[in-house]
mmCIF file of N, CA and C in Angstrom:
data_model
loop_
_atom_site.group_PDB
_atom_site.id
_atom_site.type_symbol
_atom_site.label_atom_id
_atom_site.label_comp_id
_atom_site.label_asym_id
_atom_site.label_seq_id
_atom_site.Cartn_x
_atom_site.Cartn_y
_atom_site.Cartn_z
ATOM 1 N N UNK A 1 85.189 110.184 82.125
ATOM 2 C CA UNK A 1 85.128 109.498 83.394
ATOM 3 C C UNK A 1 86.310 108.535 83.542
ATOM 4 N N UNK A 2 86.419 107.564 82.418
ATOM 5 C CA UNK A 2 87.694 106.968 82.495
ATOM 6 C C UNK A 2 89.067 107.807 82.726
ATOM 7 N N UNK A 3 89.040 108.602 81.967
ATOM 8 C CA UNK A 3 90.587 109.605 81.918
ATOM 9 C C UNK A 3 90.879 110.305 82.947
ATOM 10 N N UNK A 4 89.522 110.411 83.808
ATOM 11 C CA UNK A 4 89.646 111.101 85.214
ATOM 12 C C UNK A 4 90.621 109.510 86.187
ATOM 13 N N UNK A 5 89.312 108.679 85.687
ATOM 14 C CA UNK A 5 90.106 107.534 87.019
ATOM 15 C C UNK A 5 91.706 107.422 86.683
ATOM 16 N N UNK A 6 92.000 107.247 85.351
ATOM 17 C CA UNK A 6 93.465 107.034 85.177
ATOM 18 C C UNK A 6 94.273 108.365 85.365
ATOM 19 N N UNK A 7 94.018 109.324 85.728
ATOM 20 C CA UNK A 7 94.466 110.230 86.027
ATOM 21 C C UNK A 7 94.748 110.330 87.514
ATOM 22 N N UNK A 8 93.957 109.981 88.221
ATOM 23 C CA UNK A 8 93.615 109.989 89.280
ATOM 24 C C UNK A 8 94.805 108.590 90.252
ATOM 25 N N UNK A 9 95.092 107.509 89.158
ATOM 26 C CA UNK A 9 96.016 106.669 89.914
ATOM 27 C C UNK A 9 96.998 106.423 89.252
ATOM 28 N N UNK A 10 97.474 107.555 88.275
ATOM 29 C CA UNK A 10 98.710 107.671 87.399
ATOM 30 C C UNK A 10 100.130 107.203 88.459
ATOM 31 N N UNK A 11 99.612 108.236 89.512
ATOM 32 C CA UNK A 11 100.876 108.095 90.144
ATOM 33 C C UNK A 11 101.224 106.978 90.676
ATOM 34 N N UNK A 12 100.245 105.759 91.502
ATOM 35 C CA UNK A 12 100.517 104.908 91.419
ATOM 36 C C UNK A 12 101.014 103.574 90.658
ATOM 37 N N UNK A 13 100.768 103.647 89.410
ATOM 38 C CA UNK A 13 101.172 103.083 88.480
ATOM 39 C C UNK A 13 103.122 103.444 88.026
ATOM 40 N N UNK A 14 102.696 104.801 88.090
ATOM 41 C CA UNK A 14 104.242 105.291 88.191
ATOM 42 C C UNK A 14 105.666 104.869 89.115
ATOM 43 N N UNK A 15 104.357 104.968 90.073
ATOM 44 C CA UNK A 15 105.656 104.645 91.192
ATOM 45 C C UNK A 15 105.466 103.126 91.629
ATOM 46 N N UNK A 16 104.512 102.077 91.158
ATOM 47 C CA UNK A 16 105.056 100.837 90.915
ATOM 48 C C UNK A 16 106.369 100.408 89.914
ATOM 49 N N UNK A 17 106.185 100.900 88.742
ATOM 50 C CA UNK A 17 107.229 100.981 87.854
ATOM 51 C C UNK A 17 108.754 101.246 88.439
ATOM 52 N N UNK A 18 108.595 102.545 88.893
ATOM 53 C CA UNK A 18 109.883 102.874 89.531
ATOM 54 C C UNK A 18 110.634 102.626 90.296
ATOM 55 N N UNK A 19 109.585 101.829 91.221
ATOM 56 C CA UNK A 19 110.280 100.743 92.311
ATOM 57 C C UNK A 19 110.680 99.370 91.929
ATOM 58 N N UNK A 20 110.215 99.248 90.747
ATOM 59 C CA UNK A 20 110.583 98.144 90.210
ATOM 60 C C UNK A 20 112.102 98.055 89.775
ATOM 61 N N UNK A 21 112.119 99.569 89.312
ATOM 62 C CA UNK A 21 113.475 99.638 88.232
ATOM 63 C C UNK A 21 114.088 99.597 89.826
ATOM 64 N N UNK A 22 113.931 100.239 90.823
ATOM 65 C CA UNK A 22 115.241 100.068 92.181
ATOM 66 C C UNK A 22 115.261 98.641 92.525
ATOM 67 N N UNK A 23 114.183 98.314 92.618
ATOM 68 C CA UNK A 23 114.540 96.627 92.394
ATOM 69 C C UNK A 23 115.210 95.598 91.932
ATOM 70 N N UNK A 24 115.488 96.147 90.637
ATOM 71 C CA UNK A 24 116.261 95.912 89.513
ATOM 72 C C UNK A 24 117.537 95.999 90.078
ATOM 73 N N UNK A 25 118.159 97.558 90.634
ATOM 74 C CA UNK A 25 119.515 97.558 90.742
ATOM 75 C C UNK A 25 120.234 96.286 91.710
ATOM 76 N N UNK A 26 119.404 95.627 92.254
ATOM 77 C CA UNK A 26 120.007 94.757 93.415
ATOM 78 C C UNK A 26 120.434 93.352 92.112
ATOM 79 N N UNK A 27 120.103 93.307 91.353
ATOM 80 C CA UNK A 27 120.136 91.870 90.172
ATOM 81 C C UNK A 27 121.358 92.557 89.593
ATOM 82 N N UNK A 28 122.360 91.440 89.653
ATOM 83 C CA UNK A 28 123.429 91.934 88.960
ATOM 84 C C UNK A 28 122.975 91.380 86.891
ATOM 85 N N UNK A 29 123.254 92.271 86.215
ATOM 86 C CA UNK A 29 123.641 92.420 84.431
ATOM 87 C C UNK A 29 122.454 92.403 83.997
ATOM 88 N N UNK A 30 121.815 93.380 84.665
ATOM 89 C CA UNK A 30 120.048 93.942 84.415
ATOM 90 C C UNK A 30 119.698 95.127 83.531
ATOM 91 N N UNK A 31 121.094 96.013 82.904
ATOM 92 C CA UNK A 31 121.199 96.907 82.702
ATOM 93 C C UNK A 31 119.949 97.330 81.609
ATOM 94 N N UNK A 32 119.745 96.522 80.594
ATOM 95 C CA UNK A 32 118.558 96.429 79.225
ATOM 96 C C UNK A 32 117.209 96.226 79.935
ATOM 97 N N UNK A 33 117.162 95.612 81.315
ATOM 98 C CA UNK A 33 115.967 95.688 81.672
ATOM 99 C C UNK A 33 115.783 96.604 82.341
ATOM 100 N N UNK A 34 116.502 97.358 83.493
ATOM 101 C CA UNK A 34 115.967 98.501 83.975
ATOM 102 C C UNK A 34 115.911 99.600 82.902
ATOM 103 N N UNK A 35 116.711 99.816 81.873
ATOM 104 C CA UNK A 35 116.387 100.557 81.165
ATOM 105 C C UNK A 35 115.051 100.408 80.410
ATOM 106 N N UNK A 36 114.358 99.255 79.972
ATOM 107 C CA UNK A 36 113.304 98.769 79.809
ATOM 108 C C UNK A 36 112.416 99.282 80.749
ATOM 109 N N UNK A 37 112.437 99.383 81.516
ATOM 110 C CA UNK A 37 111.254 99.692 82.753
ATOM 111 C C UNK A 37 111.335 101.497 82.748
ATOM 112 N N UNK A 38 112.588 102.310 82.186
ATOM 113 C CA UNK A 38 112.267 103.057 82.419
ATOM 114 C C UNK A 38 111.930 104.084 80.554
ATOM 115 N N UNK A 39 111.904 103.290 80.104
ATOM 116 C CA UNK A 39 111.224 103.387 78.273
ATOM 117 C C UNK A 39 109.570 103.595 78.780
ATOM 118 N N UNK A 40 109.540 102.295 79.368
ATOM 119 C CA UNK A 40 108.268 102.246 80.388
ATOM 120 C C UNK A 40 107.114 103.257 80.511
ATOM 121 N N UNK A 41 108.235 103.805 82.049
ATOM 122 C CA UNK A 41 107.958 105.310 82.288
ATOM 123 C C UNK A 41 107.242 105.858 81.670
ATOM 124 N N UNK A 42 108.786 106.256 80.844
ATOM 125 C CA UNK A 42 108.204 107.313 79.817
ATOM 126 C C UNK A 42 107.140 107.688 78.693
ATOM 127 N N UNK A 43 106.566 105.893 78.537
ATOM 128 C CA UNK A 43 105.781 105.990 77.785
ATOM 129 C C UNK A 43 103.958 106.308 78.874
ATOM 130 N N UNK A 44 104.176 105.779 79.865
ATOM 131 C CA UNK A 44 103.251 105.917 80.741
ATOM 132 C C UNK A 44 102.924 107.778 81.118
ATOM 133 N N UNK A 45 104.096 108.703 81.091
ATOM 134 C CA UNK A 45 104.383 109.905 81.339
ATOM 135 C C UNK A 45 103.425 110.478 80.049
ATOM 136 N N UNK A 46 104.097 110.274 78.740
ATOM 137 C CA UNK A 46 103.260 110.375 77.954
ATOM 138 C C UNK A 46 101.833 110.481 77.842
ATOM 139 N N UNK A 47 101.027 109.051 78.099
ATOM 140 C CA UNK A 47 99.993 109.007 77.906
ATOM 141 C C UNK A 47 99.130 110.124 79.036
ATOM 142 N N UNK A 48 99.842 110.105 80.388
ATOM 143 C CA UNK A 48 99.243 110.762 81.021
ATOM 144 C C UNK A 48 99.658 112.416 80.713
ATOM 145 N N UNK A 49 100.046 112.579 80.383
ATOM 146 C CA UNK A 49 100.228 114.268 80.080
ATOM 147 C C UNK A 49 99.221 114.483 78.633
ATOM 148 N N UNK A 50 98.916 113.089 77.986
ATOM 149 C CA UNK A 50 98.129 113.491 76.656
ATOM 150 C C UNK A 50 96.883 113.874 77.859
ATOM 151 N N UNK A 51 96.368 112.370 78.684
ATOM 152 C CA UNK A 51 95.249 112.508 79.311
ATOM 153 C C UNK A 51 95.034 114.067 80.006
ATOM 154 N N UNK A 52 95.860 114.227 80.877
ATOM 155 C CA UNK A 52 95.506 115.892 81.546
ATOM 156 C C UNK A 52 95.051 116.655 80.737
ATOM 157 N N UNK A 53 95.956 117.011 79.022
ATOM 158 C CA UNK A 53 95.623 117.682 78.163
ATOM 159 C C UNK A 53 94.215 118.025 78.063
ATOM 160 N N UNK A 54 93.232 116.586 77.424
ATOM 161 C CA UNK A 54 92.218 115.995 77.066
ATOM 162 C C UNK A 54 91.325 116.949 78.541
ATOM 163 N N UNK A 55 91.652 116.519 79.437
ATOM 164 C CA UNK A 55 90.932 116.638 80.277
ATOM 165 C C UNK A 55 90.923 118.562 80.903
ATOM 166 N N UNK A 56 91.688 118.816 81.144
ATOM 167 C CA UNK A 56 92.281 120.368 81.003
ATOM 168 C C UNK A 56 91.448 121.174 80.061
ATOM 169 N N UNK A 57 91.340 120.759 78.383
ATOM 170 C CA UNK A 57 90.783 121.558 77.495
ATOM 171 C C UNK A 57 89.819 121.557 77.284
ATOM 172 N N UNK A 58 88.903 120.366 77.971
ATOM 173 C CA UNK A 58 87.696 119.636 77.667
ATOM 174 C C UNK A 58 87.368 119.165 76.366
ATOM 175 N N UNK A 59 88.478 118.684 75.806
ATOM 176 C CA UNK A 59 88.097 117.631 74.787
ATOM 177 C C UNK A 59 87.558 116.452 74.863
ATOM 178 N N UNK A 60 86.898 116.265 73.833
ATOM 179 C CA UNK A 60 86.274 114.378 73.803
ATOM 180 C C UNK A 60 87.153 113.729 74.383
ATOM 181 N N UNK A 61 86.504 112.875 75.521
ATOM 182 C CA UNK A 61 87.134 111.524 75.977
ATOM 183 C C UNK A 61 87.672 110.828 74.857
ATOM 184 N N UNK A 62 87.161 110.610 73.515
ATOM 185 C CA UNK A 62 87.451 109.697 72.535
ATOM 186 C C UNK A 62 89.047 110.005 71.652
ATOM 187 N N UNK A 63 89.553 111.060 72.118
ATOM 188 C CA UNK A 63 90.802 111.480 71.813
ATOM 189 C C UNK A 63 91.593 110.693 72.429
ATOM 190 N N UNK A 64 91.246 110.037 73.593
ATOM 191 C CA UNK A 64 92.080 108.786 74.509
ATOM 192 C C UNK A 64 92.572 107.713 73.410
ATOM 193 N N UNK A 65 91.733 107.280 72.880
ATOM 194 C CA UNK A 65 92.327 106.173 71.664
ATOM 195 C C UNK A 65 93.084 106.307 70.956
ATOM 196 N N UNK A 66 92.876 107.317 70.177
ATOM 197 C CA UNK A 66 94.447 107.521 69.280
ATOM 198 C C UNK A 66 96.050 107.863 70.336
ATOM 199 N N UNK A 67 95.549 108.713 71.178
ATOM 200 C CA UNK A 67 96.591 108.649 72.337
ATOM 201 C C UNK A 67 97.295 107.342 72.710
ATOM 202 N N UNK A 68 96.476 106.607 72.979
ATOM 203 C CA UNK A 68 96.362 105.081 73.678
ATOM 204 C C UNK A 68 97.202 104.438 72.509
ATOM 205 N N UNK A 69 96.806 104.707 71.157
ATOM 206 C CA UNK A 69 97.459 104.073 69.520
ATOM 207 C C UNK A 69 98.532 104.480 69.719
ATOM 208 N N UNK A 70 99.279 106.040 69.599
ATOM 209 C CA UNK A 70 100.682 106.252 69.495
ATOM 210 C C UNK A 70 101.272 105.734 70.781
ATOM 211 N N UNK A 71 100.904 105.684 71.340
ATOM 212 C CA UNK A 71 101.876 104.638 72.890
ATOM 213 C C UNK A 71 101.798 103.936 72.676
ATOM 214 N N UNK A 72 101.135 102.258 72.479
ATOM 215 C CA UNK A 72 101.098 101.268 72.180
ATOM 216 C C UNK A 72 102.035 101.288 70.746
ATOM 217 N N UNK A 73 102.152 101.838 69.450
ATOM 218 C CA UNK A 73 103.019 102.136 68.495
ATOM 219 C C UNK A 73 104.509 102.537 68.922
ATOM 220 N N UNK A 74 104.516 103.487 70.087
ATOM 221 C CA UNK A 74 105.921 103.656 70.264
ATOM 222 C C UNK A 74 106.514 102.448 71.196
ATOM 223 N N UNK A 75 105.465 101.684 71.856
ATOM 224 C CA UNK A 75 106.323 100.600 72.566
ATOM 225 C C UNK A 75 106.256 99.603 71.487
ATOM 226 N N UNK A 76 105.450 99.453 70.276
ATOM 227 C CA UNK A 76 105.856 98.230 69.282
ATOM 228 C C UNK A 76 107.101 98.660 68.979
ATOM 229 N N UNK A 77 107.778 100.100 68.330
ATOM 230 C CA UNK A 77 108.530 100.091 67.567
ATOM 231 C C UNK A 77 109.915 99.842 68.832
ATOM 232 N N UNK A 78 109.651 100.165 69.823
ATOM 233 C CA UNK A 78 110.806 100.127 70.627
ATOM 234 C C UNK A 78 110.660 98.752 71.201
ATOM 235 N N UNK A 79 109.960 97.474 70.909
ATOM 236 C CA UNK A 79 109.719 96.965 71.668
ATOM 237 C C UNK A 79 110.764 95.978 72.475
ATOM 238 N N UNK A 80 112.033 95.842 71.464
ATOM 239 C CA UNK A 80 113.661 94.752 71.910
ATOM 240 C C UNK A 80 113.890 95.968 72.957
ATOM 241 N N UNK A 81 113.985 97.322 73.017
ATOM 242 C CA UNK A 81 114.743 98.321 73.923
ATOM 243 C C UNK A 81 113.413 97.923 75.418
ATOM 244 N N UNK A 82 112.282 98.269 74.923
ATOM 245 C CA UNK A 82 110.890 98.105 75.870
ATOM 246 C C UNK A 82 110.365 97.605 76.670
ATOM 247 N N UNK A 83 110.714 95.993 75.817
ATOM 248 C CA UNK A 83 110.295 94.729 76.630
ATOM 249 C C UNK A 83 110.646 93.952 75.909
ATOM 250 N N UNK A 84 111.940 93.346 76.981
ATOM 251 C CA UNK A 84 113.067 92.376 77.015
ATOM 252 C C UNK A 84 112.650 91.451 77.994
ATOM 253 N N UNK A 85 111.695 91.211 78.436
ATOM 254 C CA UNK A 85 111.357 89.996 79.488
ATOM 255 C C UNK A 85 110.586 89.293 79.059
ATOM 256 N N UNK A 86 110.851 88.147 79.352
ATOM 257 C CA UNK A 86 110.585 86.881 78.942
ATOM 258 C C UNK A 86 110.474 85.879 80.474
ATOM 259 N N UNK A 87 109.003 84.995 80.044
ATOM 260 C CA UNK A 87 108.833 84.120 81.151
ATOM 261 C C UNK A 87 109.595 82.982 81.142
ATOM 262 N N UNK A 88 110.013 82.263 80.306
ATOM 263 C CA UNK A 88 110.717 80.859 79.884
ATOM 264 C C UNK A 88 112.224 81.390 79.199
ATOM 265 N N UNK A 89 113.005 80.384 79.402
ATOM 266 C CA UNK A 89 114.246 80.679 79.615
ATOM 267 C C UNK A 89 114.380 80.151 77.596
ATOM 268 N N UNK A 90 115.303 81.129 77.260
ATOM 269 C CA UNK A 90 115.522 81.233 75.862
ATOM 270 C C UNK A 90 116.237 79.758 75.302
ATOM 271 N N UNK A 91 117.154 79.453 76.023
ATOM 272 C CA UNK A 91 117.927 77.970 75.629
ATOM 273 C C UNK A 91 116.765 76.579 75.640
ATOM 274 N N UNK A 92 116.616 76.445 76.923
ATOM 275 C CA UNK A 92 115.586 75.507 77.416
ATOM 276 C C UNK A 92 114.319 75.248 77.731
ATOM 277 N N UNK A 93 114.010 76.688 77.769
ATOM 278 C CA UNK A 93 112.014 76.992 77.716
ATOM 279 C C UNK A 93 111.524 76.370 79.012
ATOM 280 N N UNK A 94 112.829 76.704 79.889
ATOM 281 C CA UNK A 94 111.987 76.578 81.305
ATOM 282 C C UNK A 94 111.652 77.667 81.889
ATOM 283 N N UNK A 95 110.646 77.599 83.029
ATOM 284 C CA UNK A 95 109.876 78.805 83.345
ATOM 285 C C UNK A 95 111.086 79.518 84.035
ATOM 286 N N UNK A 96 110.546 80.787 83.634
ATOM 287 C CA UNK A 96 112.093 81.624 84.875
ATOM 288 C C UNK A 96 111.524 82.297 85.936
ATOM 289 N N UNK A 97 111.924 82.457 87.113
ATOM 290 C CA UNK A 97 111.314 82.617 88.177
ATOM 291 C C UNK A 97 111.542 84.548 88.602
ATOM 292 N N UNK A 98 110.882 85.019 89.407
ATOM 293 C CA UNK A 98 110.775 86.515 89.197
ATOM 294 C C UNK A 98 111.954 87.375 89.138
ATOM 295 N N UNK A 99 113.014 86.939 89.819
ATOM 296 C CA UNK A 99 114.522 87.469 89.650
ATOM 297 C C UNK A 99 114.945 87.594 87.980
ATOM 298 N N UNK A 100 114.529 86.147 87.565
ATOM 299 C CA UNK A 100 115.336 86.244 86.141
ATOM 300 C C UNK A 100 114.321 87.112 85.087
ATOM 301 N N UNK A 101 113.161 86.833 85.356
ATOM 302 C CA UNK A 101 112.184 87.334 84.517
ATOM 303 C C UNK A 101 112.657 88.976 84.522
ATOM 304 N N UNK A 102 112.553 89.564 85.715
ATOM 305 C CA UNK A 102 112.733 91.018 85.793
ATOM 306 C C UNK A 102 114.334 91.365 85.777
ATOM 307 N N UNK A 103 115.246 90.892 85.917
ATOM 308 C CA UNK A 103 117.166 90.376 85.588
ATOM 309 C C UNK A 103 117.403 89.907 85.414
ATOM 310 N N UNK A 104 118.681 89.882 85.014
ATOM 311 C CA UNK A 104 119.121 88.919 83.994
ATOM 312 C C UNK A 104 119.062 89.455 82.469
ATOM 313 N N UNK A 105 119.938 90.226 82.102
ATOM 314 C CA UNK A 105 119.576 90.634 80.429
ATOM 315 C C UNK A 105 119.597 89.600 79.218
ATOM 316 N N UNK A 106 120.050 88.047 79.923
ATOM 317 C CA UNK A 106 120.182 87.343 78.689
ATOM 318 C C UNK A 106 118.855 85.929 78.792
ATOM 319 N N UNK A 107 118.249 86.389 79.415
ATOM 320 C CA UNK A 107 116.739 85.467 79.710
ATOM 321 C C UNK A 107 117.177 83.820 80.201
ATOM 322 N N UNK A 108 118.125 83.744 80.807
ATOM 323 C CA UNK A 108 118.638 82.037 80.807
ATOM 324 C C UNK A 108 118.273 82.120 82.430
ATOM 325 N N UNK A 109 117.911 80.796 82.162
ATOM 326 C CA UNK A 109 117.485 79.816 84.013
ATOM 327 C C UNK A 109 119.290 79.771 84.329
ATOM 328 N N UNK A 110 119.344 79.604 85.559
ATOM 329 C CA UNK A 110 120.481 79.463 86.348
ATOM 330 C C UNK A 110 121.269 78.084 85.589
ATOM 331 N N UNK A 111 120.576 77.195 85.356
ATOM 332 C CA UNK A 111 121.287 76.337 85.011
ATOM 333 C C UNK A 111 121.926 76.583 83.283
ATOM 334 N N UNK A 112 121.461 76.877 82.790
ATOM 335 C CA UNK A 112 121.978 77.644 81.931
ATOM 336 C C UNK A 112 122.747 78.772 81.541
ATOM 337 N N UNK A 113 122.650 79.364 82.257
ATOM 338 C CA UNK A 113 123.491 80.782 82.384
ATOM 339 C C UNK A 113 125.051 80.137 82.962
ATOM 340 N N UNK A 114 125.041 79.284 83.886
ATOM 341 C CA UNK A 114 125.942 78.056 84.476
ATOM 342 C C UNK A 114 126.832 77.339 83.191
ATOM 343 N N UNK A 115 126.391 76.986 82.457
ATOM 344 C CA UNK A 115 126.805 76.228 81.355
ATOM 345 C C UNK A 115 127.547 77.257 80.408
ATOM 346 N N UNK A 116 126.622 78.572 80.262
ATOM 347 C CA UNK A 116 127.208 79.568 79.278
ATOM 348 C C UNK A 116 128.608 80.282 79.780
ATOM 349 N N UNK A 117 128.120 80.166 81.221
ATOM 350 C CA UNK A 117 129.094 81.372 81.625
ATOM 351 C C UNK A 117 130.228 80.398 82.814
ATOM 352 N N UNK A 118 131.164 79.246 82.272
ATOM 353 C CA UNK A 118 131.657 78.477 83.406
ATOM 354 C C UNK A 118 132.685 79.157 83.886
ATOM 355 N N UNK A 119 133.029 80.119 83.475
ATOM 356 C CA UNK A 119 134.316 80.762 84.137
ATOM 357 C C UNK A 119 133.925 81.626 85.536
ATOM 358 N N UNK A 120 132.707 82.164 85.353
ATOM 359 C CA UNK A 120 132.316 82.616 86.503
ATOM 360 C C UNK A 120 131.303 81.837 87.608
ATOM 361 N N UNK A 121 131.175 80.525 87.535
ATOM 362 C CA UNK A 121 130.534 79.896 88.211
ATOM 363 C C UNK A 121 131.715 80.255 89.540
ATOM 364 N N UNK A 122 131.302 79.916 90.784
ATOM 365 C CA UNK A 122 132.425 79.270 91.923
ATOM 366 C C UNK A 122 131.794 78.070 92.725
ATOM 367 N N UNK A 123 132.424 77.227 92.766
ATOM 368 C CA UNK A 123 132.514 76.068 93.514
ATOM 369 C C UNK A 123 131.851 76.346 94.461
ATOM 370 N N UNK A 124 131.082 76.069 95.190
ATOM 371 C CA UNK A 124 130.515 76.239 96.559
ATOM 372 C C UNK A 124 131.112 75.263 97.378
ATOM 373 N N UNK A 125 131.957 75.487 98.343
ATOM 374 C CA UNK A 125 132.518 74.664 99.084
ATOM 375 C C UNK A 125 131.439 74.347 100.703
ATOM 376 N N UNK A 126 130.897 73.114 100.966
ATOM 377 C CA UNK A 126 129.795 73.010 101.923
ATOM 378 C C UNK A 126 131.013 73.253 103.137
ATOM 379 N N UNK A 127 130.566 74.070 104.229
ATOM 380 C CA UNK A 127 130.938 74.195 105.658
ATOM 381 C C UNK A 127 130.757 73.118 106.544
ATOM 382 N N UNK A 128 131.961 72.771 107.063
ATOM 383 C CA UNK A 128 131.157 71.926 107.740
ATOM 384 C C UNK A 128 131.785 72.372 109.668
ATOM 385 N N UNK A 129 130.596 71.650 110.030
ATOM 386 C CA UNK A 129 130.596 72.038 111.672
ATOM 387 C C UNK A 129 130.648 70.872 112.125
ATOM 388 N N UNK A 130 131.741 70.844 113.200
ATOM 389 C CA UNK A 130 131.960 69.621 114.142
ATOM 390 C C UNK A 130 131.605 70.233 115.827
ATOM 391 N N UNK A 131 130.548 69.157 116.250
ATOM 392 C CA UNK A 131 129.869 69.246 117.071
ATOM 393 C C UNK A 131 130.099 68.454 117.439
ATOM 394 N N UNK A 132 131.227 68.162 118.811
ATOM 395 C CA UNK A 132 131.205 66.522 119.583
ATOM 396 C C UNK A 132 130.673 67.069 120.939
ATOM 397 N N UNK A 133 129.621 66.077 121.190
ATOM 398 C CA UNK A 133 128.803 66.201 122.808
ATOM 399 C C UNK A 133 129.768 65.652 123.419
ATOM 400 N N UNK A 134 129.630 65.986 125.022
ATOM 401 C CA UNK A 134 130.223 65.273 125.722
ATOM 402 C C UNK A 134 129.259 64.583 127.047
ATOM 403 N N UNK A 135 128.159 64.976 126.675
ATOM 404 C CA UNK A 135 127.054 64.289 127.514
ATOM 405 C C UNK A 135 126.036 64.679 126.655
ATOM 406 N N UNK A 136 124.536 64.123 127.292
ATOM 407 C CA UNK A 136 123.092 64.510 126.603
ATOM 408 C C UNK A 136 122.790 65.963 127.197
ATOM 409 N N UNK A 137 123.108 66.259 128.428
ATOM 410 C CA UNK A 137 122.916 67.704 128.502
ATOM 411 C C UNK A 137 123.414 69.282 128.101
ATOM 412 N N UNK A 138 124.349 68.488 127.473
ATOM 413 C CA UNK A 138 125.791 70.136 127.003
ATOM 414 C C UNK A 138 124.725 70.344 125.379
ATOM 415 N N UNK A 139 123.662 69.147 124.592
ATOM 416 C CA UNK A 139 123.322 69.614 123.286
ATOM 417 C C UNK A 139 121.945 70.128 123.493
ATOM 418 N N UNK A 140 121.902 71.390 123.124
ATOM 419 C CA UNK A 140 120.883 72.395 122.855
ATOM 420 C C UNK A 140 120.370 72.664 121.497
#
């Protein structure tokens, strides 16, 4: 009954993932994490092609667990390639907010990444706008 329901919303799970990784491409030096997301995948692909199996041959539901073991085992052993995200920023252990959490391959808050990387900071120069009225009715 379980292996039916997860069968049944594989694909959604899938294609959360996958939109994630296109998500990804918009974060510039994400490269370890979208690849991360798509280790992911594959491990999700996995489990569900064990599940169909299971379910296809009419084997015991209880074959799900050891299934469930070698996936959970192949994302321990892969787990630096797997899952590289981190909520708190590695230098300073401040929280990182969903951009950095999901990009960013080197886990640093802005202000940090700032400090590491000063050659590529740029100056933000503020714009400024000159607005002289020439009565109370010309300002909108």
């Amino acid at each position: 009954m379980i292996l039916q329901m997860i069968e049944r919303y594989y694909n959604w799970a899938l294609i959360g993932i996958l939109l994630l990784n296109l998500t990804q491409r918009k974060i510039p030096n994400s490269h370890k994490k979208r690849t991360a997301t798509l280790y992911l995948a594959a491990v999700l692909l996995l489990f569900e092609l064990g599940a169909v199996t299971i379910l296809t041959r009419g084997w015991s539901h209880y074959l799900a667990i050891p299934l469930a073991l070698v996936c959970l085992l192949i994302i321990y052993l892969l787990r630096n390639r797997a899952w590289p995200f981190r909520l708190r920023c590695v230098s300073c252990n401040a929280k990182l907010d969903f951009n950095h959490v999901i990009g960013g391959d080197e886990n640093l808050c802005r202000t940090c990444w700032e400090a590491a990387h000063p050659e590529l900071v740029q100056e933000e120069e503020p714009i400024e706008v000159a607005i002289e009225p020439t009565d109370a009715t010309s300002i909108e």
